[in-house]
Tab-separated table of C-alpha atoms in Angstrom:
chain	number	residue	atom	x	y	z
A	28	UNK	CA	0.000	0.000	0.000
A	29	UNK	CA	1.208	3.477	-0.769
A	30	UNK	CA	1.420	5.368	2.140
A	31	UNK	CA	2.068	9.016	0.633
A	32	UNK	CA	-0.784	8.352	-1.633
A	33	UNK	CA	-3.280	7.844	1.193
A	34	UNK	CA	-1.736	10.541	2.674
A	35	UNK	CA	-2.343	12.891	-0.086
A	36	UNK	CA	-5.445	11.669	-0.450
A	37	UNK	CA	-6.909	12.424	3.301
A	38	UNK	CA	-5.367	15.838	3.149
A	39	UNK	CA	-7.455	16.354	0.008
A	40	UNK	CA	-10.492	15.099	2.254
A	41	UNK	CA	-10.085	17.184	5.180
A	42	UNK	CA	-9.964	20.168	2.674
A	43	UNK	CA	-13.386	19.251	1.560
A	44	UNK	CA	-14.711	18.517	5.674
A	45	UNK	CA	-13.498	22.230	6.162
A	46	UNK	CA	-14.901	23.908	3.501
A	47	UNK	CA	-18.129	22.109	4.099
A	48	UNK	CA	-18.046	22.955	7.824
A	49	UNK	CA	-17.111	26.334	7.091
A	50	UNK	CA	-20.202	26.789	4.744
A	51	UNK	CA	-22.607	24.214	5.929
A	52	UNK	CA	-25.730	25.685	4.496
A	53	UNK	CA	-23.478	26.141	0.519
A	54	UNK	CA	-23.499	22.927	-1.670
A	55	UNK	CA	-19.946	22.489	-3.264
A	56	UNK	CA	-19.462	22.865	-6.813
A	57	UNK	CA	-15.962	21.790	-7.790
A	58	UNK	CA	-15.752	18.136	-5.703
A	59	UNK	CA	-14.750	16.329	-8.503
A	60	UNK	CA	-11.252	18.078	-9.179
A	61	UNK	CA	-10.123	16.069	-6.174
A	62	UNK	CA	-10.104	12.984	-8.032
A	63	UNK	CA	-7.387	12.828	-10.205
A	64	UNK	CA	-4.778	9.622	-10.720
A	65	UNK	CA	-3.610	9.406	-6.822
A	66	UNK	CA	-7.146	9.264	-5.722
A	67	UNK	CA	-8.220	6.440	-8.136
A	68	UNK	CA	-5.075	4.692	-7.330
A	69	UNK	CA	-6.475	5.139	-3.607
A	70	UNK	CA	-10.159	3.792	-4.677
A	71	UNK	CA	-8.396	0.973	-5.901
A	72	UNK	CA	-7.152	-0.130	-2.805
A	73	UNK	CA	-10.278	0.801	-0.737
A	74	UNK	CA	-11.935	-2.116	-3.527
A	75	UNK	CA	-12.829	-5.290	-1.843
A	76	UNK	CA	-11.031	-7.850	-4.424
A	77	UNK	CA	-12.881	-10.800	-3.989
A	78	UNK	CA	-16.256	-9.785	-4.567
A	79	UNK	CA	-18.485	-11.006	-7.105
A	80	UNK	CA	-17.742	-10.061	-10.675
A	81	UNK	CA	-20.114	-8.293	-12.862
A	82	UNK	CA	-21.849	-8.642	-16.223
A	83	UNK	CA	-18.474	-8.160	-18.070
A	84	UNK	CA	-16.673	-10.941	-15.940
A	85	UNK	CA	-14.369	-9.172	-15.019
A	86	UNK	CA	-11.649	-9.463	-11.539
A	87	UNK	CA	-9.946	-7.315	-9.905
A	88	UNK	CA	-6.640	-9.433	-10.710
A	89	UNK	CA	-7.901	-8.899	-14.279
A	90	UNK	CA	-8.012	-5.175	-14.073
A	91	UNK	CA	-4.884	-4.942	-11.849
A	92	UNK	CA	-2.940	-6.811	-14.768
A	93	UNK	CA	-2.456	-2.947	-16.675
A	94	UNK	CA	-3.686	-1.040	-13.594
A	95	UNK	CA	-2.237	2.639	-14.276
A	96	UNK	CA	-3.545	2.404	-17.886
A	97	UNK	CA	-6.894	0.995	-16.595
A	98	UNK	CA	-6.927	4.179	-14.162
A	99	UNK	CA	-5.681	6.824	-16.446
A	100	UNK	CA	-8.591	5.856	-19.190
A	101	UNK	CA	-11.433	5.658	-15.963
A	102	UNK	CA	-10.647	8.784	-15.275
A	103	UNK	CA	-10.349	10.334	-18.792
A	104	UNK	CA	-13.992	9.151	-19.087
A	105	UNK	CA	-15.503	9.375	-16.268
A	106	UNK	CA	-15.027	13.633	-16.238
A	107	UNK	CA	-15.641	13.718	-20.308
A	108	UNK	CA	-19.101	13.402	-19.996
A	109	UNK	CA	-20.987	11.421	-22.285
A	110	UNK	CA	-17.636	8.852	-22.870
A	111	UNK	CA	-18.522	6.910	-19.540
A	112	UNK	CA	-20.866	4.239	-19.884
A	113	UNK	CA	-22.493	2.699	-16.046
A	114	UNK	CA	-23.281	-1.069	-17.069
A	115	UNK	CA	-26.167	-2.605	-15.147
A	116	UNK	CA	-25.890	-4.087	-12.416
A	117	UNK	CA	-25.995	-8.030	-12.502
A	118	UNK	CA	-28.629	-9.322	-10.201
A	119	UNK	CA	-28.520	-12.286	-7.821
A	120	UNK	CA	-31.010	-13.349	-4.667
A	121	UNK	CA	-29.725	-14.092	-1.705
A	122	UNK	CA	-31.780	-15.456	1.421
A	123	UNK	CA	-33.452	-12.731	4.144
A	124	UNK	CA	-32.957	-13.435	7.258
A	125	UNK	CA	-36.349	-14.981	7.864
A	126	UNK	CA	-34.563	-17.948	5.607
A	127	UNK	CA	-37.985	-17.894	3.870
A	128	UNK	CA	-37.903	-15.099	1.033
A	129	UNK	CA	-34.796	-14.067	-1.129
A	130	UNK	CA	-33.490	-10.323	-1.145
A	131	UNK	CA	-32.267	-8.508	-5.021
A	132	UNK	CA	-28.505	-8.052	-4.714
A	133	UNK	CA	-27.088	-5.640	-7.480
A	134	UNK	CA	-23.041	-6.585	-8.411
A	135	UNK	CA	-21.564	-3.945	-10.176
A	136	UNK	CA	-18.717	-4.457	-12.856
A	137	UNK	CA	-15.190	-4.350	-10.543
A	138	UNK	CA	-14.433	-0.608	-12.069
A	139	UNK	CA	-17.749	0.332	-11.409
A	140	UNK	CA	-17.376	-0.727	-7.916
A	141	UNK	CA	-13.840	1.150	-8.474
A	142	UNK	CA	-15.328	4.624	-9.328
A	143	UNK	CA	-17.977	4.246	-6.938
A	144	UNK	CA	-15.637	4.284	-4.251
A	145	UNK	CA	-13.848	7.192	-5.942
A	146	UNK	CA	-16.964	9.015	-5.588
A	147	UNK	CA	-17.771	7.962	-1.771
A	148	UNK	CA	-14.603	9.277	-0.849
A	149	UNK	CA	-15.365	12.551	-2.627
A	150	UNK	CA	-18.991	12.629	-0.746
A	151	UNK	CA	-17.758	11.436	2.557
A	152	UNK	CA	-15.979	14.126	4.078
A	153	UNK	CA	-18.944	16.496	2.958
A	154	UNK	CA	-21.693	14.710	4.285
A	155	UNK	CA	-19.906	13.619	7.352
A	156	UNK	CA	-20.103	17.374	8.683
A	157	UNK	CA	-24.478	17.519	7.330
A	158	UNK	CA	-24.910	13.918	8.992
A	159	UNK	CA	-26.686	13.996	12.541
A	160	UNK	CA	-25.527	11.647	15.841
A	161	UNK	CA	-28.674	9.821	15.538
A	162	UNK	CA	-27.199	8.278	12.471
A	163	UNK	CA	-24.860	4.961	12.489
A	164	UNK	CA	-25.030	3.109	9.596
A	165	UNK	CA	-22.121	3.118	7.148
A	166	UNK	CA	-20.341	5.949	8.690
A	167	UNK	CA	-16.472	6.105	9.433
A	168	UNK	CA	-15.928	5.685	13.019
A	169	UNK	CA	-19.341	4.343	13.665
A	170	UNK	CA	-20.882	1.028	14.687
A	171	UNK	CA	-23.807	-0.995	15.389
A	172	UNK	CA	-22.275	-1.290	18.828
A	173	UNK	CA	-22.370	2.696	18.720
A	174	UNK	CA	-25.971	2.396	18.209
A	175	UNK	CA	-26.913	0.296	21.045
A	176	UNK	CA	-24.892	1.806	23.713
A	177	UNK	CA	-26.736	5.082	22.902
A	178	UNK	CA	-30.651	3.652	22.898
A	179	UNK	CA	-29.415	1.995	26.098
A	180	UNK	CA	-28.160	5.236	27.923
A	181	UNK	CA	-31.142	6.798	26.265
A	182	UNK	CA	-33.598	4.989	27.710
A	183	UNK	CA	-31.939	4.305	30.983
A	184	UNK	CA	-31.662	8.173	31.439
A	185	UNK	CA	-35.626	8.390	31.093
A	186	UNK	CA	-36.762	5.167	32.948
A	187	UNK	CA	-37.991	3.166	30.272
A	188	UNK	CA	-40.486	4.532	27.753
A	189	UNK	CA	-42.416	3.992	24.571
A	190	UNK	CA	-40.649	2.483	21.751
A	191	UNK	CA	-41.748	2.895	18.284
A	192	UNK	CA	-39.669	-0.391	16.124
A	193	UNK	CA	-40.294	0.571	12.739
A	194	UNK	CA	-39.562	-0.788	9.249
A	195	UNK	CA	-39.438	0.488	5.876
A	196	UNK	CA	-40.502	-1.734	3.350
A	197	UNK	CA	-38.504	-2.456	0.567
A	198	UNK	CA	-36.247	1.246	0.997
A	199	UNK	CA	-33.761	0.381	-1.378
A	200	UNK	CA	-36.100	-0.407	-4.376
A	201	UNK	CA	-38.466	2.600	-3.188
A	202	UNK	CA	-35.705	5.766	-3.258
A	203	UNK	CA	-37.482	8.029	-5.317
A	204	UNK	CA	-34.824	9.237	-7.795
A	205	UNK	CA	-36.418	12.871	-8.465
A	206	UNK	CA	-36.053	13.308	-4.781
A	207	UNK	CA	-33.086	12.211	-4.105
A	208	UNK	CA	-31.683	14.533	-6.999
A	209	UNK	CA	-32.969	17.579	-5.120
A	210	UNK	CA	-31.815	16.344	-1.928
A	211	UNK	CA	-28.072	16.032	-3.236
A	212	UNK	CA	-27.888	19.624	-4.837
A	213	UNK	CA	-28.734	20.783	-1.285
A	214	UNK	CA	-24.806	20.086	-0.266
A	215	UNK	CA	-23.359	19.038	-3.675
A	216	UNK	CA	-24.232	20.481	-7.025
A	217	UNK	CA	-20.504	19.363	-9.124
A	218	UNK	CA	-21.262	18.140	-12.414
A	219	UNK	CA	-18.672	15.090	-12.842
A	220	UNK	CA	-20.491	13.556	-9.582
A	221	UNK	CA	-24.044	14.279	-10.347
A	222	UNK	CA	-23.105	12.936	-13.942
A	223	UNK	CA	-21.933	9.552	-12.676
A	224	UNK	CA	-24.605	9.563	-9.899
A	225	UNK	CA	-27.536	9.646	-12.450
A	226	UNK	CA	-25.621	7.171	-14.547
A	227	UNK	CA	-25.711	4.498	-11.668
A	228	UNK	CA	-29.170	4.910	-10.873
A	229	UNK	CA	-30.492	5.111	-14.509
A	230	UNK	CA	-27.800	1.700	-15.742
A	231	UNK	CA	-30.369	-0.626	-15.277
A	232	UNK	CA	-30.475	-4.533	-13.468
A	233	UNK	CA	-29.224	-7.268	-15.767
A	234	UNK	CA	-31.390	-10.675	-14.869
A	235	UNK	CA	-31.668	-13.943	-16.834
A	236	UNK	CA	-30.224	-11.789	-19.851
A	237	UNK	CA	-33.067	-8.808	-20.045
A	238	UNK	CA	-32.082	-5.479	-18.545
A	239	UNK	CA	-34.405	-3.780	-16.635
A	240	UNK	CA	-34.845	-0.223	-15.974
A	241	UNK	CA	-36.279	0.527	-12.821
A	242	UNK	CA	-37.767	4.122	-12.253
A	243	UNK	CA	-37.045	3.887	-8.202
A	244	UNK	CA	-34.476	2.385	-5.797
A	245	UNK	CA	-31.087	2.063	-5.653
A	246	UNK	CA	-29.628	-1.403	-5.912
A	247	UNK	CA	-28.095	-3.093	-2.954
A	248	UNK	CA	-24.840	-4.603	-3.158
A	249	UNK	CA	-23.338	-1.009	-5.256
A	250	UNK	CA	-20.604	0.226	-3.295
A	251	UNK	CA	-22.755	3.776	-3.548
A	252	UNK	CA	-26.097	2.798	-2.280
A	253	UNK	CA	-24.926	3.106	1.370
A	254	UNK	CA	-24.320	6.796	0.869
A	255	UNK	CA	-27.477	7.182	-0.475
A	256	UNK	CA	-29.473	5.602	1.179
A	257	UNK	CA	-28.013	7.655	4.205
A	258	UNK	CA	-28.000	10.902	2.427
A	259	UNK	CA	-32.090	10.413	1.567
A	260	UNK	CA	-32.952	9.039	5.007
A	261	UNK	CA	-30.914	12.057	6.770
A	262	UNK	CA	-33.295	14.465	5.267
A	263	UNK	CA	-36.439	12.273	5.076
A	264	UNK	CA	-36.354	11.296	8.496
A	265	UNK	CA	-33.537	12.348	10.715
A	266	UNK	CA	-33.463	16.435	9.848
A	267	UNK	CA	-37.448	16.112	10.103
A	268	UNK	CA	-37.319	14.780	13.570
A	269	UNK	CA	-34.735	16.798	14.872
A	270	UNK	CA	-35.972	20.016	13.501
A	271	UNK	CA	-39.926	19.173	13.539
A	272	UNK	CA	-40.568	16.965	15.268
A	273	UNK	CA	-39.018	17.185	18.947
A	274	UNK	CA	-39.732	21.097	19.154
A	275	UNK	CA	-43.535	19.894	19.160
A	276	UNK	CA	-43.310	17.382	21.543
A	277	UNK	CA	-44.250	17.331	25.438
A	278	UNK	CA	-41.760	14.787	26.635
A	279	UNK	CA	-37.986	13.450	25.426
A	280	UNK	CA	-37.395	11.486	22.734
A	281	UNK	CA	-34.826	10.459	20.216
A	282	UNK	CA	-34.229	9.032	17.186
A	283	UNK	CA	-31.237	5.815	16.572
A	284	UNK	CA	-31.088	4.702	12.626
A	285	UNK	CA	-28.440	2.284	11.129
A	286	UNK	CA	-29.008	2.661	7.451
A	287	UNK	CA	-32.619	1.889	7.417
A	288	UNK	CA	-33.431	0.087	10.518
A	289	UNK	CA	-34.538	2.717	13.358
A	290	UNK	CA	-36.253	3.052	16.242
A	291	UNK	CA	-37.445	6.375	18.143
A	292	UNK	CA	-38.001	6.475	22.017
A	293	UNK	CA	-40.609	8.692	24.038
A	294	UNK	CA	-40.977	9.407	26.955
A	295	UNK	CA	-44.498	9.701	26.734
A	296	UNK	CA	-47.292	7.586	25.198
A	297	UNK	CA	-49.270	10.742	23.835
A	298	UNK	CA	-46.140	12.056	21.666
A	299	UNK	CA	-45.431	8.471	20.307
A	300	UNK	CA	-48.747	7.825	18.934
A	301	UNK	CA	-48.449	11.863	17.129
A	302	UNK	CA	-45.391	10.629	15.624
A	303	UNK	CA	-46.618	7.376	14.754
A	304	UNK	CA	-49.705	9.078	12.983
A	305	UNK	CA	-47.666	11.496	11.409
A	306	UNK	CA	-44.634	9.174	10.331
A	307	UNK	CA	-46.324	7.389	7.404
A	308	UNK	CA	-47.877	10.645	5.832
A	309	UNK	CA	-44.085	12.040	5.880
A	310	UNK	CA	-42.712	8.794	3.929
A	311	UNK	CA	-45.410	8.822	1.697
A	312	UNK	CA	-44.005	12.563	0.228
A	313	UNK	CA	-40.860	10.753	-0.633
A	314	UNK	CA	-42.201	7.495	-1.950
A	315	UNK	CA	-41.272	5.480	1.123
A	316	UNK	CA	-43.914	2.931	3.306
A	317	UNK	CA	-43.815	1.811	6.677
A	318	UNK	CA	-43.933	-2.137	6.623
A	319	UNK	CA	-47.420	-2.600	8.514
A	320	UNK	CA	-46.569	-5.925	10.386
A	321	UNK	CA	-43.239	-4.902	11.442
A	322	UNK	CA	-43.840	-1.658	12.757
A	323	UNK	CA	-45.195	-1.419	16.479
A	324	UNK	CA	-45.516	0.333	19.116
A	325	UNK	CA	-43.912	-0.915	22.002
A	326	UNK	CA	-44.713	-0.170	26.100
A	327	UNK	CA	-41.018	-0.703	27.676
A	328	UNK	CA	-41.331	1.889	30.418
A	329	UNK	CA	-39.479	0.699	33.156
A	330	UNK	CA	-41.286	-1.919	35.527
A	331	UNK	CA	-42.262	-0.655	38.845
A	332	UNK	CA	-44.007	-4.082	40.658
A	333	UNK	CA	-43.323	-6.818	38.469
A	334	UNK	CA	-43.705	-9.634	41.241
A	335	UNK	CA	-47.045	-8.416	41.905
A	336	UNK	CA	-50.169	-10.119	41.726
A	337	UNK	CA	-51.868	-9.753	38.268
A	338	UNK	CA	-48.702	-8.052	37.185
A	339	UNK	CA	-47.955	-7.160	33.666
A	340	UNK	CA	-43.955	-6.995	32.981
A	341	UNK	CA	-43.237	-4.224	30.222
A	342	UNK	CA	-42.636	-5.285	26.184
A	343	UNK	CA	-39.377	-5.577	24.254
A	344	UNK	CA	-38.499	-5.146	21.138
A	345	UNK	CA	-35.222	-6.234	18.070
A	346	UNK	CA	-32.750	-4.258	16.499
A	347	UNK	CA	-29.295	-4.904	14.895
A	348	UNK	CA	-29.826	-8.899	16.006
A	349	UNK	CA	-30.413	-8.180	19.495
A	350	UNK	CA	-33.698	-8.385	21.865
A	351	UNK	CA	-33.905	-5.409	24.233
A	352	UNK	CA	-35.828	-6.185	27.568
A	353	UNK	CA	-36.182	-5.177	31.025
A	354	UNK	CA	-33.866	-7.022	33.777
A	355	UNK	CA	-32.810	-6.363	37.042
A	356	UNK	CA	-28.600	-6.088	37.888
A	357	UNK	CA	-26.731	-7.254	40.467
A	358	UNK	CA	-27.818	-4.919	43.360
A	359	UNK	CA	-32.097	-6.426	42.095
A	360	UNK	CA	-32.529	-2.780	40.391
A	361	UNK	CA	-34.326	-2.783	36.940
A	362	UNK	CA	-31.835	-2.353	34.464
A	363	UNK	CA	-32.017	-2.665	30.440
A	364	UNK	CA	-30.540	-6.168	29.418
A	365	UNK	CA	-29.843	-7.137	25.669
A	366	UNK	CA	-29.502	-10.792	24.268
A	367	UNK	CA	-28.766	-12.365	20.877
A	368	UNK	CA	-32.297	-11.988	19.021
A	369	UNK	CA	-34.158	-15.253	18.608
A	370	UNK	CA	-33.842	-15.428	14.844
A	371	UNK	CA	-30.571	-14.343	14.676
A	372	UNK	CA	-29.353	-17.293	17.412
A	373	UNK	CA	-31.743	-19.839	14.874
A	374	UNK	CA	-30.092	-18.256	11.805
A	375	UNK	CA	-26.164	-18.427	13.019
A	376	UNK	CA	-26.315	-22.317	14.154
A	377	UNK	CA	-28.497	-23.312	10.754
A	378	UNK	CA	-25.470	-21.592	8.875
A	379	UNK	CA	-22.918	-23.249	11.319
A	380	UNK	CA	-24.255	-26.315	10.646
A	381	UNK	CA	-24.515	-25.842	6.910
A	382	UNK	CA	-21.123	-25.004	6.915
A	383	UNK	CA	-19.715	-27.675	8.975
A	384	UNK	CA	-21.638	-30.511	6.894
A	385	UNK	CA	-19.634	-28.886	3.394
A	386	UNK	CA	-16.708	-29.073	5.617
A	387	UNK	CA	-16.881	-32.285	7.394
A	388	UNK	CA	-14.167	-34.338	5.341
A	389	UNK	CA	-11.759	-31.333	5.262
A	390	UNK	CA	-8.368	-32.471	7.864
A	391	UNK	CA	-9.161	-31.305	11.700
A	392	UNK	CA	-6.593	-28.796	11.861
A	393	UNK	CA	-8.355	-27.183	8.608
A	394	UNK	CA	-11.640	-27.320	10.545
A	395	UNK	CA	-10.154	-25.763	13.670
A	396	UNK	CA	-8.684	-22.543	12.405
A	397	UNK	CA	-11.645	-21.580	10.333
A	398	UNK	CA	-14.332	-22.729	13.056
A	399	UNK	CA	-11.955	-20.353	15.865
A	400	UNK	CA	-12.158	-17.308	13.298
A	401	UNK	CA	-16.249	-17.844	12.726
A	402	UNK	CA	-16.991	-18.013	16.304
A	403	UNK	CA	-14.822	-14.873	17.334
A	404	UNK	CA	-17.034	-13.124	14.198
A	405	UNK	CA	-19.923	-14.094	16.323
A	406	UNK	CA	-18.405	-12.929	19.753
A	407	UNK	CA	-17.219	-10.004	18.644
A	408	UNK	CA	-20.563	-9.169	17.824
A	409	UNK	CA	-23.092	-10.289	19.795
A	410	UNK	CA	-20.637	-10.582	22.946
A	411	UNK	CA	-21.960	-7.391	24.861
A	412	UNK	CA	-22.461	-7.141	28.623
A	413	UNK	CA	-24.918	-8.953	29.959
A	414	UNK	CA	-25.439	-11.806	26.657
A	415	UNK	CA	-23.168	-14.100	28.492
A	416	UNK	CA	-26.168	-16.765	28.630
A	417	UNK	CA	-26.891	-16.392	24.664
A	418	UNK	CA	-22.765	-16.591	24.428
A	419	UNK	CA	-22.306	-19.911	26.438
A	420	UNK	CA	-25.648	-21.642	25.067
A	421	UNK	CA	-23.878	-20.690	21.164
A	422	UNK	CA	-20.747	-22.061	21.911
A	423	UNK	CA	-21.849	-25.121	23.391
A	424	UNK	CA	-24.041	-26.050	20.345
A	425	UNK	CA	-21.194	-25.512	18.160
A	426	UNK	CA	-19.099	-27.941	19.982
A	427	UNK	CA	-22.098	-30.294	19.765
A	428	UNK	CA	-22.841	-29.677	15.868
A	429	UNK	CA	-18.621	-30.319	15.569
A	430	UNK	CA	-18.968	-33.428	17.553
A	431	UNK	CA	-21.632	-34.376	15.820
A	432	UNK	CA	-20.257	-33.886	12.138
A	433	UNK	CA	-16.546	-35.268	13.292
A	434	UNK	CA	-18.529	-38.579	14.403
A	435	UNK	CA	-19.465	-39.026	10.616
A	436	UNK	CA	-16.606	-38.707	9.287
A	437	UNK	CA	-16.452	-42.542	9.693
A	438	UNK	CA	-19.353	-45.459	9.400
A	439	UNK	CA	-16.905	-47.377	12.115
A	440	UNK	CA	-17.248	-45.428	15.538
A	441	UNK	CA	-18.631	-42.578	16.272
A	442	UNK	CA	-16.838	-39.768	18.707
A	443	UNK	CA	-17.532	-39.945	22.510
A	444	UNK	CA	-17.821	-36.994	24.685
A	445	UNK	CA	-13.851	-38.492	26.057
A	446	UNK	CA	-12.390	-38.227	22.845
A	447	UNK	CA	-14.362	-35.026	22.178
A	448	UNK	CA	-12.779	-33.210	25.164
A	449	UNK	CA	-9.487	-34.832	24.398
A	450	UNK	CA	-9.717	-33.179	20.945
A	451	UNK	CA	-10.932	-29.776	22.335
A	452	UNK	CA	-7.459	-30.054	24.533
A	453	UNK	CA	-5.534	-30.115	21.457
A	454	UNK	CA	-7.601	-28.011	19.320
A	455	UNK	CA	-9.623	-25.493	21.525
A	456	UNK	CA	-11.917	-23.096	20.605
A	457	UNK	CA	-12.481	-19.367	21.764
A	458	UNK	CA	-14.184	-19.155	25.169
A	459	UNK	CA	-17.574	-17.591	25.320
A	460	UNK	CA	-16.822	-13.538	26.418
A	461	UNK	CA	-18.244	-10.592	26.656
A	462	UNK	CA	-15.616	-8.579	23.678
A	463	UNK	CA	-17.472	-5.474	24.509
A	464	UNK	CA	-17.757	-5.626	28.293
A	465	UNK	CA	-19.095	-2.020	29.961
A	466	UNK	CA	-17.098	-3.748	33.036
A	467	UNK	CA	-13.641	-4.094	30.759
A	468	UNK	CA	-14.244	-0.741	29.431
A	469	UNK	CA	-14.526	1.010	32.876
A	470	UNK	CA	-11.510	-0.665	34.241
A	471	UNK	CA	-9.426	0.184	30.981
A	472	UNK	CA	-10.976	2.823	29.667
């Protein structure tokens, strides 16, 4: 990797943060002079390389085989105008998470993915000074664990609450492109980038060898679509709320999004239900729809007498693959507890088990080091303070689903529990902790 190039091109990128910051309300005209050879060589990097390839079948190793020419005639096109030509996206389904219905997936040609990235980097550093907090989702220096800690010291600071869960149906397919034009020229009005922008979204989906033109949406799996996505849903929803919204209202309440999942918190039940009245008629302007069955309203104020007679504990409620509920801590207070969502759990040991059946005549040493690095994925995720039960019961059906796939490796004899844990000696596996303990981070913070 070429240091001074990255170099050269983040002191390009803070120029843009400060001019943006410096005129926050002015939409930049001249982003695209930025880009030059450095910054594609920069893009290029930034490029995942084993992704997918696109309708022309192309690799990166393919396009990295005359690289600097490759670059040097991107560029020449892509700021000539008319000379560069977006391919459609190829389109592939790929199971939801319900493991019942398939989701479109849109893979871009590799130096499509390229310029897109060029472009992101150009649009970063402007939209991370417009961006509010309330935002996570594909953000430098953000995270879903980001987004969690907040709702929980948001609605710890208010005792509980009301908790809209909401759910946009279908947003990628449903970004209205005449809006989302208008939206952009409020911070960004340069010509090269609107150019390419309008290219992407207008290319088309390639499937079963028709192209398709869709009139809405912006196809998932383009290296763009994160950006926006997050550039529409900042002024659709988050600006709105900020700026509209909580003026009006009696009580607290905020607003957590990553990407499009979000949820909003109240304090009380009379401003929830305004907003949840007045939440669909604000989508609607921009072509968007709240999913019907997915979006609730949900009572989680903080439980006063749960042991009592006839007692009703409070609700909970899902987001980013966790379940949110009322608990009490160590000293018996009520505290906020969070633990691996019951689909996700379902979903991560049908794909561990999936996995280890393709991989069950692979050597054991081959099994153990790529078993280790899929269960740290799953700690370092889902291992939060206080999912220590979710954590133990995971890792103990791995080791039975490994046990159990080992044994038929041979008709002969099957493994015992003896030579199991003899096995687990040689070849053990991560324990079961919390990576993002709030009781590690206050002793080493």
């Amino acid at each position: 990797m070429d240091v001074s190039n990255s170099n050269t091109v983040s002191t390009k990128q803070e120029r843009i943060a400060e001019l943006a910051r410096k005129a926050p309300e002015m939409a930049l005209t001249s982003l695209s002079r930025h880009m030059d050879l450095d910054w594609l060589r920069e893009a290029f990097q930034r490029t995942r390389k084993d992704g997918a390839k696109g309708i022309d079948g192309q690799s990166a190793q393919d396009y990295a085989e005359n690289l600097e020419a490759n670059l040097q005639s991107l560029l020449d096109r892509a700021k000539s105008g008319d000379h560069y030509k977006a391919p459609p996206v190829r389109r592939v389904f790929i199971p939801k998470g319900d493991g019942k219905s398939l989701r479109p997936l849109g893979i871009p040609t590799f130096e499509d993915k390229l310029l897109q990235r060029a472009v992101v980097m150009l649009l970063e550093p402007l939209y991370e000074q417009t961006f509010l907090d309330c935002s996570y989702g594909f953000r430098p220096r953000r995270s879903a664990h980001q987004a969690l800690q907040e709702i929980w010291k948001q609605l710890m600071s208010m005792g509980g609450g009301w908790v809209l869960d909401a759910d946009i149906r279908q947003y990628f397919d449903r970004i209205d492109h005449g809006h989302l034009r208008e939206i952009l020229s409020h911070r960004m009005r340069d010509g090269v980038v609107k150019r390419l922008i309008g290219k992407w979204l207008n290319a088309g989906v390639w499937e079963e060898g028709g192209i398709t033109h869709p009139e809405t949406g912006s196809p998932q799996g383009g290296v763009i679509s994160p950006m926006l996505a997050n550039v529409y849903l900042h002024e659709v929803l988050d600006v709105w709320f900020e700026k509209e919204v909580k003026p009006r209202l009696q009580g607290r309440a905020f607003l957590i999004r990553f990407a499009d999942d979000f949820i909003m918190g109240f304090e009380w039940l009379s401003d929830a239900q305004r907003v949840r009245e007045a939440l669909p008629k604000r989508f609607q302007r921009f072509g968007l729809e709240l999913h019907p069955d997915k979006t609730k309203m949900v009572d989680f104020r903080m439980p006063r007498n749960p042991q009592g007679p006839g007692a009703k504990g409070p609700g909970s409620f899902d987001f980013l693959g966790f379940t949110h509920h009322w608990g009490k801590s160590m000293k018996g207070k009520p505290v906020i507890q969070r633990k691996t969502a019951k689909g996700r759990f379902s979903r991560a040991i049908k794909r561990m088990g999936e996995w280890m059946r393709k991989a069950m005549h692979l050597p054991v040493e081959v099994q153990h080091k790529m078993l280790r690095r899929r269960l740290l994925g799953h700690f370092n995720y889902y291992g939060i303070t206080g999912n220590s039960k979710s954590l133990v019961r995971y890792h103990w059906v791995v080791i039975n689903l490994w046990k159990k796939w080992l044994s038929r490796r041979s008709r002969k004899a099957r493994l015992t529990w003896e030579a199991m844990k003899r096995l687990l000696k040689r070849f053990p596996l991560p324990p079961p902790i919390a990576t993002h303990s709030e009781l590690r981070r206050t002793a080493n913070p």
